Tab-separated table of C-alpha atoms in Angstrom:
chain	number	residue	atom	x	y	z
A	1	UNK	CA	16.598	-42.439	-18.429
A	2	UNK	CA	14.261	-45.218	-19.818
A	3	UNK	CA	11.471	-43.694	-21.924
A	4	UNK	CA	6.719	-44.310	-20.320
A	5	UNK	CA	5.301	-46.240	-21.658
A	6	UNK	CA	1.935	-45.405	-22.167
A	7	UNK	CA	1.005	-47.842	-19.887
A	8	UNK	CA	2.752	-46.375	-17.281
A	9	UNK	CA	1.823	-42.764	-18.605
A	10	UNK	CA	-1.886	-43.771	-18.737
A	11	UNK	CA	-1.163	-45.584	-14.881
A	12	UNK	CA	0.455	-42.259	-13.725
A	13	UNK	CA	-3.293	-40.032	-14.663
A	14	UNK	CA	-5.993	-42.464	-13.339
A	15	UNK	CA	-3.331	-42.203	-9.689
A	16	UNK	CA	-3.770	-38.732	-10.920
A	17	UNK	CA	-7.818	-39.269	-11.248
A	18	UNK	CA	-8.705	-41.364	-8.291
A	19	UNK	CA	-6.664	-38.830	-5.849
A	20	UNK	CA	-7.218	-35.275	-6.861
A	21	UNK	CA	-6.167	-33.431	-3.924
A	22	UNK	CA	-2.008	-33.554	-3.304
A	23	UNK	CA	-1.543	-34.851	-0.036
A	24	UNK	CA	2.022	-35.312	2.390
A	25	UNK	CA	1.939	-37.556	4.791
A	26	UNK	CA	-1.319	-36.882	6.126
A	27	UNK	CA	-1.357	-33.193	5.381
A	28	UNK	CA	-3.619	-32.000	2.341
A	29	UNK	CA	-1.243	-29.407	0.566
A	30	UNK	CA	-3.026	-25.936	0.802
A	31	UNK	CA	-2.285	-22.980	-1.122
A	32	UNK	CA	-3.022	-19.472	0.519
A	33	UNK	CA	-3.299	-15.597	-1.197
A	34	UNK	CA	-1.460	-12.906	0.804
A	35	UNK	CA	-3.027	-10.394	-1.724
A	36	UNK	CA	-1.958	-6.583	-0.830
A	37	UNK	CA	-2.605	-2.609	-2.579
A	38	UNK	CA	-0.074	-0.924	-2.149
A	39	UNK	CA	0.668	2.827	-0.999
A	40	UNK	CA	-0.966	4.655	-2.800
A	41	UNK	CA	0.601	8.533	-1.386
A	42	UNK	CA	3.972	8.459	0.646
A	43	UNK	CA	3.813	7.937	4.226
A	44	UNK	CA	4.272	10.966	5.994
A	45	UNK	CA	7.744	12.281	7.273
A	46	UNK	CA	9.182	11.329	10.653
A	47	UNK	CA	9.843	15.341	12.721
A	48	UNK	CA	13.452	14.468	12.022
A	49	UNK	CA	12.441	14.440	8.676
A	50	UNK	CA	10.393	17.465	8.007
A	51	UNK	CA	13.344	18.948	9.751
A	52	UNK	CA	15.841	18.241	7.999
A	53	UNK	CA	13.688	18.963	4.530
A	54	UNK	CA	13.063	22.606	6.789
A	55	UNK	CA	17.137	23.257	7.646
A	56	UNK	CA	17.966	22.308	4.345
A	57	UNK	CA	15.685	24.981	2.342
A	58	UNK	CA	16.750	27.266	4.949
A	59	UNK	CA	19.833	27.269	3.762
A	60	UNK	CA	19.331	27.165	0.032
A	61	UNK	CA	17.403	30.770	0.690
A	62	UNK	CA	20.100	32.344	2.581
A	63	UNK	CA	23.248	30.723	0.200
A	64	UNK	CA	21.388	30.831	-2.679
A	65	UNK	CA	23.090	32.733	-6.204
A	66	UNK	CA	22.298	36.155	-7.090
A	67	UNK	CA	18.972	36.210	-9.541
A	68	UNK	CA	20.213	38.191	-12.784
A	69	UNK	CA	16.670	41.352	-12.013
A	70	UNK	CA	17.995	43.188	-14.805
A	71	UNK	CA	17.957	40.793	-16.856
A	72	UNK	CA	14.925	39.849	-16.407
A	73	UNK	CA	12.400	42.364	-15.625
A	74	UNK	CA	12.787	46.282	-17.076
A	75	UNK	CA	14.097	48.357	-13.955
A	76	UNK	CA	11.459	50.355	-12.785
A	77	UNK	CA	8.534	48.415	-13.120
A	78	UNK	CA	6.408	46.327	-12.064
A	79	UNK	CA	7.016	43.034	-12.200
A	80	UNK	CA	10.355	44.297	-10.695
A	81	UNK	CA	8.780	46.085	-7.507
A	82	UNK	CA	6.942	42.316	-6.505
A	83	UNK	CA	9.752	40.726	-7.376
A	84	UNK	CA	12.206	42.292	-4.993
A	85	UNK	CA	9.050	42.537	-2.037
A	86	UNK	CA	8.601	38.108	-2.035
A	87	UNK	CA	12.555	37.935	-2.111
A	88	UNK	CA	12.940	39.651	0.523
A	89	UNK	CA	9.037	38.233	2.668
A	90	UNK	CA	11.306	35.034	1.801
A	91	UNK	CA	14.649	35.908	3.636
A	92	UNK	CA	13.182	37.304	6.519
A	93	UNK	CA	11.520	34.153	6.732
A	94	UNK	CA	14.324	32.225	6.626
A	95	UNK	CA	16.359	34.608	8.604
A	96	UNK	CA	12.775	34.547	11.819
A	97	UNK	CA	13.520	30.743	11.193
A	98	UNK	CA	16.854	30.592	12.404
A	99	UNK	CA	16.758	33.596	14.839
A	100	UNK	CA	18.001	36.446	13.650
A	101	UNK	CA	15.345	39.868	12.686
A	102	UNK	CA	16.747	42.016	9.414
A	103	UNK	CA	15.596	44.812	9.574
A	104	UNK	CA	13.935	45.085	6.469
A	105	UNK	CA	14.415	49.199	5.369
A	106	UNK	CA	9.930	49.989	2.504
A	107	UNK	CA	10.725	49.209	-0.556
A	108	UNK	CA	10.796	51.577	-4.137
A	109	UNK	CA	6.365	50.227	-4.018
A	110	UNK	CA	5.508	51.704	-0.989
A	111	UNK	CA	6.703	54.901	-1.187
A	112	UNK	CA	4.266	55.228	-4.435
A	113	UNK	CA	1.797	57.818	-3.416
A	114	UNK	CA	-2.015	57.706	-2.772
A	115	UNK	CA	-2.013	59.354	-6.007
A	116	UNK	CA	-0.050	57.769	-8.709
A	117	UNK	CA	-1.925	55.449	-11.172
A	118	UNK	CA	-0.767	51.817	-11.478
A	119	UNK	CA	-1.590	50.104	-15.121
A	120	UNK	CA	-3.127	47.309	-14.264
A	121	UNK	CA	-1.322	46.052	-17.555
A	122	UNK	CA	1.298	46.212	-15.860
A	123	UNK	CA	1.192	43.813	-12.744
A	124	UNK	CA	1.393	40.338	-13.468
A	125	UNK	CA	-0.915	37.878	-12.650
A	126	UNK	CA	-0.873	36.755	-8.910
A	127	UNK	CA	-0.170	32.614	-8.661
A	128	UNK	CA	-3.104	30.526	-8.694
A	129	UNK	CA	-3.491	28.432	-5.241
A	130	UNK	CA	-2.738	25.341	-5.634
A	131	UNK	CA	-5.333	22.858	-3.085
A	132	UNK	CA	-3.774	19.846	-1.989
A	133	UNK	CA	-6.509	17.083	-1.237
A	134	UNK	CA	-6.833	15.521	2.322
A	135	UNK	CA	-5.008	12.267	2.882
A	136	UNK	CA	-7.646	11.419	5.076
A	137	UNK	CA	-10.471	9.896	2.145
A	138	UNK	CA	-14.155	9.486	3.593
A	139	UNK	CA	-13.532	5.945	3.368
A	140	UNK	CA	-11.536	6.595	6.669
A	141	UNK	CA	-13.736	8.376	8.195
A	142	UNK	CA	-16.166	5.814	8.031
A	143	UNK	CA	-13.766	3.085	8.879
A	144	UNK	CA	-14.558	1.239	6.036
A	145	UNK	CA	-13.057	-2.139	5.897
A	146	UNK	CA	-14.338	-2.614	2.190
A	147	UNK	CA	-12.634	-0.325	0.844
A	148	UNK	CA	-9.964	0.132	-0.793
A	149	UNK	CA	-9.559	4.185	-0.983
A	150	UNK	CA	-8.477	4.345	2.968
A	151	UNK	CA	-5.118	4.061	5.063
A	152	UNK	CA	-3.959	5.319	1.301
A	153	UNK	CA	0.097	5.514	2.866
A	154	UNK	CA	-0.543	2.201	4.086
A	155	UNK	CA	-0.293	-2.132	2.660
A	156	UNK	CA	-3.990	-3.116	3.047
A	157	UNK	CA	-4.153	-6.635	2.636
A	158	UNK	CA	-7.176	-8.743	2.121
A	159	UNK	CA	-8.469	-11.216	4.347
A	160	UNK	CA	-11.212	-12.890	3.807
A	161	UNK	CA	-14.307	-14.740	6.691
A	162	UNK	CA	-14.967	-18.527	6.867
A	163	UNK	CA	-19.113	-19.395	7.676
A	164	UNK	CA	-17.497	-20.968	11.150
A	165	UNK	CA	-17.255	-19.705	14.462
A	166	UNK	CA	-13.970	-20.460	15.303
A	167	UNK	CA	-10.429	-18.887	13.207
A	168	UNK	CA	-13.035	-17.929	10.907
A	169	UNK	CA	-10.811	-14.817	9.775
A	170	UNK	CA	-8.236	-15.550	6.476
A	171	UNK	CA	-6.342	-15.354	4.037
A	172	UNK	CA	-8.340	-16.812	0.620
A	173	UNK	CA	-6.870	-20.417	0.625
A	174	UNK	CA	-8.234	-23.897	-1.066
A	175	UNK	CA	-6.601	-27.142	-1.601
A	176	UNK	CA	-3.788	-27.476	-4.585
A	177	UNK	CA	-5.166	-30.618	-6.932
A	178	UNK	CA	-2.583	-32.935	-8.458
A	179	UNK	CA	-2.453	-31.752	-11.799
A	180	UNK	CA	-1.787	-27.882	-9.970
A	181	UNK	CA	0.985	-25.707	-8.617
A	182	UNK	CA	0.792	-23.582	-6.069
A	183	UNK	CA	0.729	-20.079	-8.628
A	184	UNK	CA	-2.155	-22.012	-10.382
A	185	UNK	CA	-4.099	-23.629	-7.451
A	186	UNK	CA	-3.652	-20.116	-5.630
A	187	UNK	CA	-5.312	-18.176	-8.910
A	188	UNK	CA	-7.901	-20.699	-9.226
A	189	UNK	CA	-9.450	-20.372	-5.431
A	190	UNK	CA	-8.979	-17.206	-5.315
A	191	UNK	CA	-11.594	-16.377	-8.090
A	192	UNK	CA	-14.341	-19.309	-6.928
A	193	UNK	CA	-13.571	-17.025	-3.212
A	194	UNK	CA	-13.313	-13.677	-4.356
A	195	UNK	CA	-15.137	-13.386	-8.042
A	196	UNK	CA	-13.346	-12.208	-11.204
A	197	UNK	CA	-13.237	-8.737	-10.994
A	198	UNK	CA	-9.756	-7.999	-9.677
A	199	UNK	CA	-6.428	-7.805	-12.028
A	200	UNK	CA	-4.104	-9.562	-9.817
A	201	UNK	CA	-1.074	-9.695	-10.960
A	202	UNK	CA	1.724	-12.645	-8.716
A	203	UNK	CA	4.128	-11.861	-7.957
A	204	UNK	CA	6.940	-14.966	-8.608
A	205	UNK	CA	6.154	-19.014	-8.218
A	206	UNK	CA	7.570	-19.380	-5.177
A	207	UNK	CA	6.067	-18.980	-1.608
A	208	UNK	CA	6.462	-16.327	0.738
A	209	UNK	CA	5.482	-18.404	4.087
A	210	UNK	CA	4.551	-21.762	5.228
A	211	UNK	CA	1.838	-22.517	7.799
A	212	UNK	CA	1.376	-25.880	8.914
A	213	UNK	CA	-2.183	-26.850	10.879
A	214	UNK	CA	-3.477	-29.429	12.495
A	215	UNK	CA	-7.356	-30.141	11.649
A	216	UNK	CA	-10.070	-30.513	14.634
A	217	UNK	CA	-10.753	-34.230	16.036
A	218	UNK	CA	-14.506	-33.983	14.207
A	219	UNK	CA	-13.147	-32.768	11.069
A	220	UNK	CA	-10.629	-35.884	11.736
A	221	UNK	CA	-13.503	-38.057	11.983
A	222	UNK	CA	-15.230	-37.920	8.761
A	223	UNK	CA	-12.049	-37.071	6.576
A	224	UNK	CA	-9.218	-39.584	7.531
A	225	UNK	CA	-6.920	-39.531	4.804
A	226	UNK	CA	-6.021	-35.571	6.279
A	227	UNK	CA	-4.358	-34.892	9.426
A	228	UNK	CA	-4.296	-30.740	9.114
A	229	UNK	CA	-3.026	-28.647	6.614
A	230	UNK	CA	0.034	-26.778	5.201
A	231	UNK	CA	-0.300	-24.018	3.861
A	232	UNK	CA	2.303	-22.195	1.270
A	233	UNK	CA	1.067	-18.828	1.017
A	234	UNK	CA	1.984	-16.994	-2.994
A	235	UNK	CA	2.173	-13.488	-2.646
A	236	UNK	CA	-0.064	-10.975	-5.208
A	237	UNK	CA	-0.910	-7.608	-6.190
A	238	UNK	CA	-4.196	-6.498	-6.763
A	239	UNK	CA	-4.131	-3.277	-9.756
A	240	UNK	CA	-8.104	-2.545	-9.884
A	241	UNK	CA	-11.231	-4.475	-9.379
A	242	UNK	CA	-12.718	-5.673	-6.536
A	243	UNK	CA	-14.043	-8.579	-4.446
A	244	UNK	CA	-17.072	-10.180	-4.899
A	245	UNK	CA	-17.551	-13.159	-2.558
A	246	UNK	CA	-19.937	-16.027	-3.892
A	247	UNK	CA	-21.076	-16.360	-0.413
A	248	UNK	CA	-20.599	-19.857	-0.318
A	249	UNK	CA	-17.385	-20.644	0.722
A	250	UNK	CA	-16.690	-16.860	1.673
A	251	UNK	CA	-18.964	-15.031	3.141
A	252	UNK	CA	-17.128	-11.874	3.890
A	253	UNK	CA	-14.465	-9.927	3.500
A	254	UNK	CA	-11.776	-6.865	4.348
A	255	UNK	CA	-8.211	-4.697	3.396
A	256	UNK	CA	-6.597	-4.491	7.109
A	257	UNK	CA	-3.271	-3.408	7.254
A	258	UNK	CA	-0.455	-5.688	9.717
A	259	UNK	CA	-1.632	-4.205	12.971
A	260	UNK	CA	-5.192	-4.052	12.035
A	261	UNK	CA	-5.547	-7.689	11.304
A	262	UNK	CA	-4.841	-8.553	14.631
A	263	UNK	CA	-8.551	-7.980	15.504
A	264	UNK	CA	-9.720	-9.934	12.870
A	265	UNK	CA	-7.761	-13.158	12.862
A	266	UNK	CA	-6.012	-15.569	15.274
A	267	UNK	CA	-3.182	-14.879	17.332
A	268	UNK	CA	-1.843	-18.349	15.994
A	269	UNK	CA	-2.186	-17.267	12.962
A	270	UNK	CA	-1.172	-13.983	13.125
A	271	UNK	CA	2.229	-15.061	14.468
A	272	UNK	CA	2.748	-17.364	12.044
A	273	UNK	CA	1.997	-14.531	9.285
A	274	UNK	CA	2.530	-11.348	10.650
A	275	UNK	CA	6.921	-11.658	9.012
A	276	UNK	CA	5.423	-11.834	5.751
A	277	UNK	CA	3.846	-9.079	6.048
A	278	UNK	CA	5.039	-4.473	5.320
A	279	UNK	CA	4.792	-1.914	7.960
A	280	UNK	CA	4.247	-0.132	6.176
């Protein structure tokens, strides 16, 4: 191949400057951002999964190898008595879960007379109760769609609202300039529309989806160079931070699940993007 002359290089640069936006067959090339927040906690197990693991746990209790009590506990000590009582309760509960019953004899600790004193130093301290945090947050209770602390089991996606009546909700997006790649355009548009207060990572340099649409006739009349847009969606994840809209191009935002998105975006738009989104 022949090297490009200095004159040819200057001509190319002038061409790029004169035609700022990337256009293909009359359609403006647009980069969209599918920005997601991954699930924070594991999803609730299916009832079948829950029963399966419970069944395995019961079998393990019944068929577990004998524990060397004599090795770990002094014979006749209070600790030994407590351990045996605990294991008897667990075994009885496991048998009861299978519909079986076992006659439980009184343990030696139940035969201790009321007049027999027990040294408190020999009694092992009770296990500290573990408090499990609720899987439902305050943002869930108030249905705060702007909070990232909601729907912890689900993937949330960022959608933004433009200041117009129809087709106002969509993913952040903007036109690709001649000198930009899709990732560069997507990153720039995300910062312009949603601020620079988010720690975002783009998954790759290839788009994960594509959507083509025609502009309204009124828009085409004022912008004869464009007859529509070809949107290439780039996937990204948020690690920290929050959206700060510019109140110019974007006036509102929401973090929604795939199912919730139906209530915001236009039907045609949802059909175009739904296959890019996770069910969980």
